[in-house]
Short mmCIF file of C-alpha atoms and ligand atoms in Angstrom, two decimals:
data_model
loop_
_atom_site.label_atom_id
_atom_site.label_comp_id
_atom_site.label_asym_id
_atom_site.label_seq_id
_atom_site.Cartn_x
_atom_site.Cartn_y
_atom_site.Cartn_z
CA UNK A 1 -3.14 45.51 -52.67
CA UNK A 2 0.28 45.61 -50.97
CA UNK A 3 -1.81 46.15 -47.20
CA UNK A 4 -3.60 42.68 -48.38
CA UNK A 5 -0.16 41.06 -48.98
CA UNK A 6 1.30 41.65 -46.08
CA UNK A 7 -1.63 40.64 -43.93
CA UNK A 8 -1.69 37.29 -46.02
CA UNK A 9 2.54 36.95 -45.31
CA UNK A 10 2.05 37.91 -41.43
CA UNK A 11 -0.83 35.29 -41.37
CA UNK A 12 0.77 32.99 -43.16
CA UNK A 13 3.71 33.85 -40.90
CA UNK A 14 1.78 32.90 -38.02
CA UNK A 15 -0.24 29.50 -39.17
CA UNK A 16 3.70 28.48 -40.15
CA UNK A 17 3.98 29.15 -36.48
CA UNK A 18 1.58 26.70 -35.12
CA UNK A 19 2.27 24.32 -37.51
CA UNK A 20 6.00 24.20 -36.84
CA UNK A 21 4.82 23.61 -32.85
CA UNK A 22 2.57 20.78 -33.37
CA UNK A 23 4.45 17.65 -32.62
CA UNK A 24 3.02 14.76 -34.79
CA UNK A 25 2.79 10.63 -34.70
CA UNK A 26 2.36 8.03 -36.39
CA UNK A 27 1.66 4.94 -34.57
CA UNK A 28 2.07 1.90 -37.39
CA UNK A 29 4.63 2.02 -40.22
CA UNK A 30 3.58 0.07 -43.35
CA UNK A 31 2.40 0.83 -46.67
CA UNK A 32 0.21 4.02 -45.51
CA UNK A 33 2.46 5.34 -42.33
CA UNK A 34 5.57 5.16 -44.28
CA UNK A 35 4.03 7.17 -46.38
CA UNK A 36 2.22 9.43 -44.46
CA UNK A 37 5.64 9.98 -42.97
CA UNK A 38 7.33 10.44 -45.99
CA UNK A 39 4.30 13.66 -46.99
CA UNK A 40 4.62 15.43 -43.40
CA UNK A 41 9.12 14.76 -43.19
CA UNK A 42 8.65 16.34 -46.34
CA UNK A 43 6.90 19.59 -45.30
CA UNK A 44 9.48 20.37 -42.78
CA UNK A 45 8.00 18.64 -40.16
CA UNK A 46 9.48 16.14 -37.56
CA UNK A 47 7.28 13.13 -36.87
CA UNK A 48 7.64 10.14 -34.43
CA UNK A 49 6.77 7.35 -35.85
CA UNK A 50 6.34 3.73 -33.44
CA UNK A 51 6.23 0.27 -34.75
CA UNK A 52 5.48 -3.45 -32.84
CA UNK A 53 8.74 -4.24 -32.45
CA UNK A 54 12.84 -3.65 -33.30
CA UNK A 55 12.40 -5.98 -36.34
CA UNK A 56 9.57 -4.21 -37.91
CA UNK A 57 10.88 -0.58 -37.33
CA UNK A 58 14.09 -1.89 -39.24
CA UNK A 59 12.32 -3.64 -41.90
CA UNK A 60 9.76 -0.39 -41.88
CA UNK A 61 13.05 1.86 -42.67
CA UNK A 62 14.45 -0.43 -45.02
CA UNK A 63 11.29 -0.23 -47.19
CA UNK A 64 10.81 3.65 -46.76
CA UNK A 65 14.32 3.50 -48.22
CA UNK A 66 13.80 1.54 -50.87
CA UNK A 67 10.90 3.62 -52.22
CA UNK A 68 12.59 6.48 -51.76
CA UNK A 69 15.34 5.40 -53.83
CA UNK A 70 13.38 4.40 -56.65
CA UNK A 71 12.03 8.02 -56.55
CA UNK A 72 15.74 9.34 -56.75
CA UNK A 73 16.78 7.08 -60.07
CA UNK A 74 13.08 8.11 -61.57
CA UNK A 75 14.74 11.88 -60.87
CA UNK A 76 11.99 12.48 -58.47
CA UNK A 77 13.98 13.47 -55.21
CA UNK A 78 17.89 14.21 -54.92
CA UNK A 79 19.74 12.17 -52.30
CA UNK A 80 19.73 15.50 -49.90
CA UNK A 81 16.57 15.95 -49.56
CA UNK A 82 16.33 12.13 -49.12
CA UNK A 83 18.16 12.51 -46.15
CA UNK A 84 16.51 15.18 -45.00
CA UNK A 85 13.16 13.84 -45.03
CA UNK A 86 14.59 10.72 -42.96
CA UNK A 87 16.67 13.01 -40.56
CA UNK A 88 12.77 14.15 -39.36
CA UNK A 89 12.00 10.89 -39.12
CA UNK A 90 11.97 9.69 -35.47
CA UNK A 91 11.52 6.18 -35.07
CA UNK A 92 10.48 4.24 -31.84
CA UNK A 93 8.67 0.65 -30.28
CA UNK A 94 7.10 2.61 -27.27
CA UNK A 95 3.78 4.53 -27.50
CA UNK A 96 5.02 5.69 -24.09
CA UNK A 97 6.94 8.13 -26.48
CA UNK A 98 4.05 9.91 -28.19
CA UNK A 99 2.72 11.49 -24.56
CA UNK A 100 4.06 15.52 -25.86
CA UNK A 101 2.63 15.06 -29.20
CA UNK A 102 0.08 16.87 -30.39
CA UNK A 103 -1.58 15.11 -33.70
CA UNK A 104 -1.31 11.08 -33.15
CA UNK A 105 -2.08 8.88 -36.51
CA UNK A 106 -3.05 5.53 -35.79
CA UNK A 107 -1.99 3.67 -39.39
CA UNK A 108 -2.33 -0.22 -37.95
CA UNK A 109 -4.00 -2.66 -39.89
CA UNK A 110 -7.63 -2.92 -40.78
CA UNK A 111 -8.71 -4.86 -37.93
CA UNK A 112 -11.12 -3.18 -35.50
CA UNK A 113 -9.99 -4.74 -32.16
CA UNK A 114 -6.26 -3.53 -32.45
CA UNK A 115 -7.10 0.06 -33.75
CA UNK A 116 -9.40 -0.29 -30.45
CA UNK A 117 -6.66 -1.35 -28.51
CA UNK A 118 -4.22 1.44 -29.64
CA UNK A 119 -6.53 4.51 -29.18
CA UNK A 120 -7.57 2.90 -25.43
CA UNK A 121 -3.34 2.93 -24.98
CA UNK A 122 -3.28 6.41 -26.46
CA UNK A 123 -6.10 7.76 -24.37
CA UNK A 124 -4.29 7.24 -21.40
CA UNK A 125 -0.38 7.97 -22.47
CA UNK A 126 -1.31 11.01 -24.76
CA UNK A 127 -2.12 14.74 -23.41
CA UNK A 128 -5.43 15.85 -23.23
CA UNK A 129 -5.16 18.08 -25.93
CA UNK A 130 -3.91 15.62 -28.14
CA UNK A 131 -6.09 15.34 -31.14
CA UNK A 132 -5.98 11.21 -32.58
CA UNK A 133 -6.54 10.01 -36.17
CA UNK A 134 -7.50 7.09 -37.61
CA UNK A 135 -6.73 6.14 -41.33
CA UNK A 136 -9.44 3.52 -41.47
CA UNK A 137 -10.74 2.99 -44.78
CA UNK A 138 -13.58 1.11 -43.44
CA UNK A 139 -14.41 0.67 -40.05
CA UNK A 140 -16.78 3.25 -38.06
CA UNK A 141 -14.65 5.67 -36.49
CA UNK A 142 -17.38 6.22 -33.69
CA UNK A 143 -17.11 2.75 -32.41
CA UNK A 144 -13.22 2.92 -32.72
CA UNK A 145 -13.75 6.79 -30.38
CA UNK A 146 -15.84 4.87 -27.61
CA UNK A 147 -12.87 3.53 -25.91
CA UNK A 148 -11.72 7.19 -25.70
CA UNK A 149 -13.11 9.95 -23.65
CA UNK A 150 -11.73 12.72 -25.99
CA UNK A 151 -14.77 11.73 -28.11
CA UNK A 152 -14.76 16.05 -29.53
CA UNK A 153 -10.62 15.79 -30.29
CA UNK A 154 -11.15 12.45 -32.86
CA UNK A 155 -11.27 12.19 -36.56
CA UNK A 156 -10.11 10.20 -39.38
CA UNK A 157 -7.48 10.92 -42.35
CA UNK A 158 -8.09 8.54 -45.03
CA UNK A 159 -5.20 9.02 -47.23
CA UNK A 160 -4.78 7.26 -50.47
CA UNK A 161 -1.77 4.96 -51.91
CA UNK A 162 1.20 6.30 -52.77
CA UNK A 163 0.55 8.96 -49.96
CA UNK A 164 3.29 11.56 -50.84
CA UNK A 165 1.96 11.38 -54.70
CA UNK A 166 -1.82 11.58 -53.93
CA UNK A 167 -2.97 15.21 -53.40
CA UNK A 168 -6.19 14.30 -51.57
CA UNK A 169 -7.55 13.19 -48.09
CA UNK A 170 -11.10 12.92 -47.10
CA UNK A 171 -11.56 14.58 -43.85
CA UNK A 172 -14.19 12.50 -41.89
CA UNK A 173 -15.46 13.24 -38.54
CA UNK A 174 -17.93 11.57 -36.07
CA UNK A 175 -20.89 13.65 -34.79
CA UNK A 176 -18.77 15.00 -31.67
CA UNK A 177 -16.05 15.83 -33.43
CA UNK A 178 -15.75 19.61 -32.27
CA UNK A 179 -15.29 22.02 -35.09
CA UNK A 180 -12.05 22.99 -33.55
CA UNK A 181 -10.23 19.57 -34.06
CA UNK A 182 -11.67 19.96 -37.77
CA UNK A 183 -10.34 23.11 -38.18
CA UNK A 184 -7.02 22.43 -36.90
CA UNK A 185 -6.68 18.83 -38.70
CA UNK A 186 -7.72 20.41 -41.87
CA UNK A 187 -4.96 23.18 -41.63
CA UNK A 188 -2.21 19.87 -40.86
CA UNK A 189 -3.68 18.59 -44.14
CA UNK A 190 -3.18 21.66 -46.12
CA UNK A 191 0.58 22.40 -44.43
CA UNK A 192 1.74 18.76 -45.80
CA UNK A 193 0.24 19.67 -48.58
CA UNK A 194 -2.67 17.63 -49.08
CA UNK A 195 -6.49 18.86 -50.46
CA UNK A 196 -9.01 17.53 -47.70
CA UNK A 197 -12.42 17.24 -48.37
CA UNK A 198 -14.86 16.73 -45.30
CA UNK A 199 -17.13 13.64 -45.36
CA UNK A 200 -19.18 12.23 -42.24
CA UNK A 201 -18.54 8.89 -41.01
CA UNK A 202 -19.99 6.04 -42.85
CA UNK A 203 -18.05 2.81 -44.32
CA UNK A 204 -16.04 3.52 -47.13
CA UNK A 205 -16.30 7.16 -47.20
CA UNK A 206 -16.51 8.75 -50.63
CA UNK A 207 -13.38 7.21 -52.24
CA UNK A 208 -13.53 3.35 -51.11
CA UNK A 209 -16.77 3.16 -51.32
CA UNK A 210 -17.07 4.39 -55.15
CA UNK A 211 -13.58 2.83 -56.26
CA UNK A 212 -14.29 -0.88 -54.27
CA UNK A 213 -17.21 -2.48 -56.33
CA UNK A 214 -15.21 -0.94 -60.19
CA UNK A 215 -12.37 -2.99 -59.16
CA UNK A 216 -14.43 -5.95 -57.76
CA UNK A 217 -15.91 -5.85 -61.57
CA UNK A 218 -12.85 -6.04 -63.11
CA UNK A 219 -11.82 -8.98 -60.89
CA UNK A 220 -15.12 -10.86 -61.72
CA UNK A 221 -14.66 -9.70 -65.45
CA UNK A 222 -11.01 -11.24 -65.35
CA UNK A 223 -12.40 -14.99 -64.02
CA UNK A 224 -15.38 -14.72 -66.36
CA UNK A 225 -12.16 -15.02 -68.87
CA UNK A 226 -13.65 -12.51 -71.16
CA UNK A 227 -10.25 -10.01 -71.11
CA UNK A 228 -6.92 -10.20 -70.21
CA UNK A 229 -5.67 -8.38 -67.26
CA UNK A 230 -4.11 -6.42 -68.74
CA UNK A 231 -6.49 -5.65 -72.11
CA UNK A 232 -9.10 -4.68 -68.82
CA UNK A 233 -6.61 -2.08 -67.90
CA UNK A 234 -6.08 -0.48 -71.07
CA UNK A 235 -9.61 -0.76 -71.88
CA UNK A 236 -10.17 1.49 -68.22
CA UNK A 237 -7.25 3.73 -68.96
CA UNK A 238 -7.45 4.73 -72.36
CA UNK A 239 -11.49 4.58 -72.42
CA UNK A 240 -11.77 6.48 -68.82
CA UNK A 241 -8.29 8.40 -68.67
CA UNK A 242 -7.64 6.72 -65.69
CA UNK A 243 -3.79 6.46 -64.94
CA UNK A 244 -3.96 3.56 -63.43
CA UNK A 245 -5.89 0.49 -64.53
CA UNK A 246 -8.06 -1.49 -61.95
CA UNK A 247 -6.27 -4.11 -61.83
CA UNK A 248 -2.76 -2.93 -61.40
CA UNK A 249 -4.29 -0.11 -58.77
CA UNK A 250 -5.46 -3.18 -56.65
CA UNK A 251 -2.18 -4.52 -56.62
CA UNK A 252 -0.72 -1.49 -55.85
CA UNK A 253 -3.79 -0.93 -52.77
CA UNK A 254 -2.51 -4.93 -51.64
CA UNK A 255 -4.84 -7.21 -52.04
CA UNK A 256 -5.33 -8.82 -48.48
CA UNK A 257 -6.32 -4.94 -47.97
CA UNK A 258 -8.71 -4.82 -50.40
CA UNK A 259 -10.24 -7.90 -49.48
CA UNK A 260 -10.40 -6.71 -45.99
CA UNK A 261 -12.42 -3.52 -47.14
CA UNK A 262 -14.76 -5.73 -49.51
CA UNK A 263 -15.81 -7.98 -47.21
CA UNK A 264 -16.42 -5.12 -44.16
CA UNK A 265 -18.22 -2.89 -46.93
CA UNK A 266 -20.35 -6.33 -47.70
CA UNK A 267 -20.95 -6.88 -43.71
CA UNK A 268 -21.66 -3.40 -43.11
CA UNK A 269 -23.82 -1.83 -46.03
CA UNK A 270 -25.07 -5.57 -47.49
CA UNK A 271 -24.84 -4.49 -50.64
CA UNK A 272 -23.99 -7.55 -53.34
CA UNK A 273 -21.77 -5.24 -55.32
CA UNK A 274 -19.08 -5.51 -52.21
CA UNK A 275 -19.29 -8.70 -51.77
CA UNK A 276 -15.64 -10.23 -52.56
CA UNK A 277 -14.61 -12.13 -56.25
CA UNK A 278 -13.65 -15.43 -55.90
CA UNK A 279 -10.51 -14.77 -57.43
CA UNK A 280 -9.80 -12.01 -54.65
CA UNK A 281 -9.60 -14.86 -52.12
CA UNK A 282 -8.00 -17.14 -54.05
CA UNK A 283 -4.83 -15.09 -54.43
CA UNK A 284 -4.83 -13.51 -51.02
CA UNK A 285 -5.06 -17.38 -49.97
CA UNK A 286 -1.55 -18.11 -52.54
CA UNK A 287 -0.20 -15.06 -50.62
CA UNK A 288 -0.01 -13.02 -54.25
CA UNK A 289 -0.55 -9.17 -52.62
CA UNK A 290 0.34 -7.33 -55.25
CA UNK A 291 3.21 -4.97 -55.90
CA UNK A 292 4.37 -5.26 -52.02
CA UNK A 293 4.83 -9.45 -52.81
CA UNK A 294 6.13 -8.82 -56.62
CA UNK A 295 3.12 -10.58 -57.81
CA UNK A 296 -0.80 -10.27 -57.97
CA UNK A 297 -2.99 -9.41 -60.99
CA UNK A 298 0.68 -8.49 -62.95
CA UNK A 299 3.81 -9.68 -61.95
CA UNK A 300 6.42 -7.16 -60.59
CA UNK A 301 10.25 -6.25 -60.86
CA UNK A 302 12.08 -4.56 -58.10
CA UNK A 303 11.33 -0.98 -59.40
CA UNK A 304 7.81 -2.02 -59.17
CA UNK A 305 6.93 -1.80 -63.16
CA UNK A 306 4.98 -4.61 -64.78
CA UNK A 307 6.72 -7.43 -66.06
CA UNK A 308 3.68 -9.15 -67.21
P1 NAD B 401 0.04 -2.46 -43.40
O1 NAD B 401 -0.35 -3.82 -42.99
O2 NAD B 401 0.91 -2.27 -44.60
O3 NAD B 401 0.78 -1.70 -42.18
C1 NAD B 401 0.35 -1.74 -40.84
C2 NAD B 401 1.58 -1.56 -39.96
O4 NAD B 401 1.14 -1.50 -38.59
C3 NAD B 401 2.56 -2.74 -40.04
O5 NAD B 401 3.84 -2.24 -40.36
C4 NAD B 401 2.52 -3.36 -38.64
O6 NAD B 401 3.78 -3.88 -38.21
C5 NAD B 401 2.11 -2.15 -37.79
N1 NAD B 401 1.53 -2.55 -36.51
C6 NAD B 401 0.70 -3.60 -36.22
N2 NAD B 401 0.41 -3.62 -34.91
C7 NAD B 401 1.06 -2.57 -34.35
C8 NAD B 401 1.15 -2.07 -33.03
N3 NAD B 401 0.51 -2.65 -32.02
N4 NAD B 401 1.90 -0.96 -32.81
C9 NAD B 401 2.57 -0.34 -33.83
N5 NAD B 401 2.51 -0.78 -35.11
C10 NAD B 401 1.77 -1.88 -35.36
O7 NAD B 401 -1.34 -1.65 -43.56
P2 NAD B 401 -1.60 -0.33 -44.46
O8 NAD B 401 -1.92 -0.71 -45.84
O9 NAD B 401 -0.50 0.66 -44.18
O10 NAD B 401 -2.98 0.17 -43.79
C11 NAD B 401 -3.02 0.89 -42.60
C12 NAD B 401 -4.38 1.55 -42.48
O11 NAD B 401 -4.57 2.48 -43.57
C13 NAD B 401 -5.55 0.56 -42.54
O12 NAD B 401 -6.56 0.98 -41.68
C14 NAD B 401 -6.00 0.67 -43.99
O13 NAD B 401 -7.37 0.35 -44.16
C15 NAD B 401 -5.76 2.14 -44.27
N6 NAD B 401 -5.60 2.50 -45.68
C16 NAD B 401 -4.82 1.72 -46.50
C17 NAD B 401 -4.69 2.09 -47.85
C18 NAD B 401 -3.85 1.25 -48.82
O14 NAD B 401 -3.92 1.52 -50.03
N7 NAD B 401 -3.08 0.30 -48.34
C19 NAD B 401 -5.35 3.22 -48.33
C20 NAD B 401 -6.10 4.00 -47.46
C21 NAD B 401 -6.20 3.64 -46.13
#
């Protein structure tokens, strides 16, 4: 018994090791790689994170901030280990930056050209051991690896909104991903703490895919006028136990993002169940996002609870 501990604390001991070596990226710091940079600051880890420009790296702090502070007057965080977690946080404009890293998360928007465009930068700035990540939702991460040739060191990450309060990330890989970058991507999902289950590339994975057309319903239900917004909610959380009502988990997904997943599930898979509400449009159209605009399905106040 005490032989098996100490084996477990020396290889623990060691995995802390390569973990603490890695030198990790994020390329893209909005809703997901602020918080995907909030999860790994937390574990102890430093991460680089690069942004467009000056403007959006400030703006990109100031929100990280912001979140972060509603976490400290909800007594979720004390301001030290607030500052902590931002003292790991390495912030740049240059993917120039990222060519000793070892793990590089693209986080861009949904939009297949520019993740495209950031992996071809990558392939040529980062070292050839460098293993790249995609947090696609949607897109085929083969077609995003063909402008690569580290086709064996690519995967995607698909980590769910809020990331540092969401214990889960589906692990997907393309057919050449070599078992190697799955084994050490799966070990930098458990060390910032994360449960990763493994899922092949296809759109939507297991979570979009599943969660997409339940909150397309609910939209469709909602301009069908036959519930409130927020009776639908209650009606999903209290029948279903789900915390969060469809509705006010959309807004809290954005909706221009949603939208974008709906209408490349609906393009890709041509299934009618994806194809986007009306309403959807409409309010991406009146720029209501969600919780990141302070208005979408619910309205918002600047702690981000429901006003009505
Ligand atoms: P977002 O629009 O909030 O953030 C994208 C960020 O990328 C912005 O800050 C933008 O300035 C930055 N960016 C754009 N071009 C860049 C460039 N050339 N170099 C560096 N940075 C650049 O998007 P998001 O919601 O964070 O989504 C990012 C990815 O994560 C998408 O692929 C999305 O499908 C996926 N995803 C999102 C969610 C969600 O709930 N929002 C959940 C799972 C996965």
């Amino acid at each position: 018994m005490t032989i098996t501990k100490l084996e477990d604390l020396l290889k623990d001991s060691n995995e802390n090791k390569i973990r603490k070596a890695d030198k990790v990226a994020i390329v893209g710091a909005g809703v997901m790689g602020q918080g995907i940079a909030q999860a790994i600051a937390s574990a102890g880890l430093e991460v680089k994170v690069v942004e467009k420009s000056s403007d959006a790296v400030k703006n990109s702090q100031a929100k990280l901030e912001e979140s972060m502070n509603r976490e400290i007057a909800r007594w979720g965080m004390t301001t030290s280990e607030k500052k902590a977690i931002l003292s790991r946080i390495i912030w740049h404009t240059n993917l120039e930056k990222l060519n000793q890293c070892d793990i590089i998360i693209e986080a861009v928007p949904e939009n297949p050209e520019l993740k495209k465009e950031i992996f071809y930068k990558l392939d040529r700035i980062a070292k050839e051991s460098a293993l790249f990540v995609s947090t696609t939702s949607t897109l085929s991460l083969d077609d995003i690896a063909q402008v690569t040739h580290r086709k064996g060191q690519i995967m995607a990450m698909h980590f769910l909104n809020p990331v540092p309060k969401v214990p889960l990330v589906e692990l997907v890989r393309i057919v050449e991903t070599e078992d190697e970058t799955l084994k050490k991507i799966k070990r930098f999902a458990v060390s910032i703490g994360k449960t990763p289950i493994e899922v092949y590339d296809y759109p939507g994975y297991v979570t979009t895919r599943t969660i997409i057309p339940l909150l397309n319903e609910a939209m469709h239900i909602l301009l069908e006028g036959l519930a409130s917004a927020k009776d639908i909610d209650t009606a999903m959380k209290l029948g279903f136990n789900m915390q969060t009502g469809p509705l006010e988990l959309a807004d809290q997904m954005g909706l221009d993002e949603v939208l974008t997943w709906m209408q490349q599930l609906w393009q890709t898979l041509g299934e009618p169940r994806y194809r986007p509400c009306p309403l959807l449009r409409k309010m991406v159209r009146e720029r209501k996002l969600g919780k990141k605009t302070g208005e979408g399905f619910f309205k918002y106040d600047e702690d981000e609870k429901i006003i009505s």
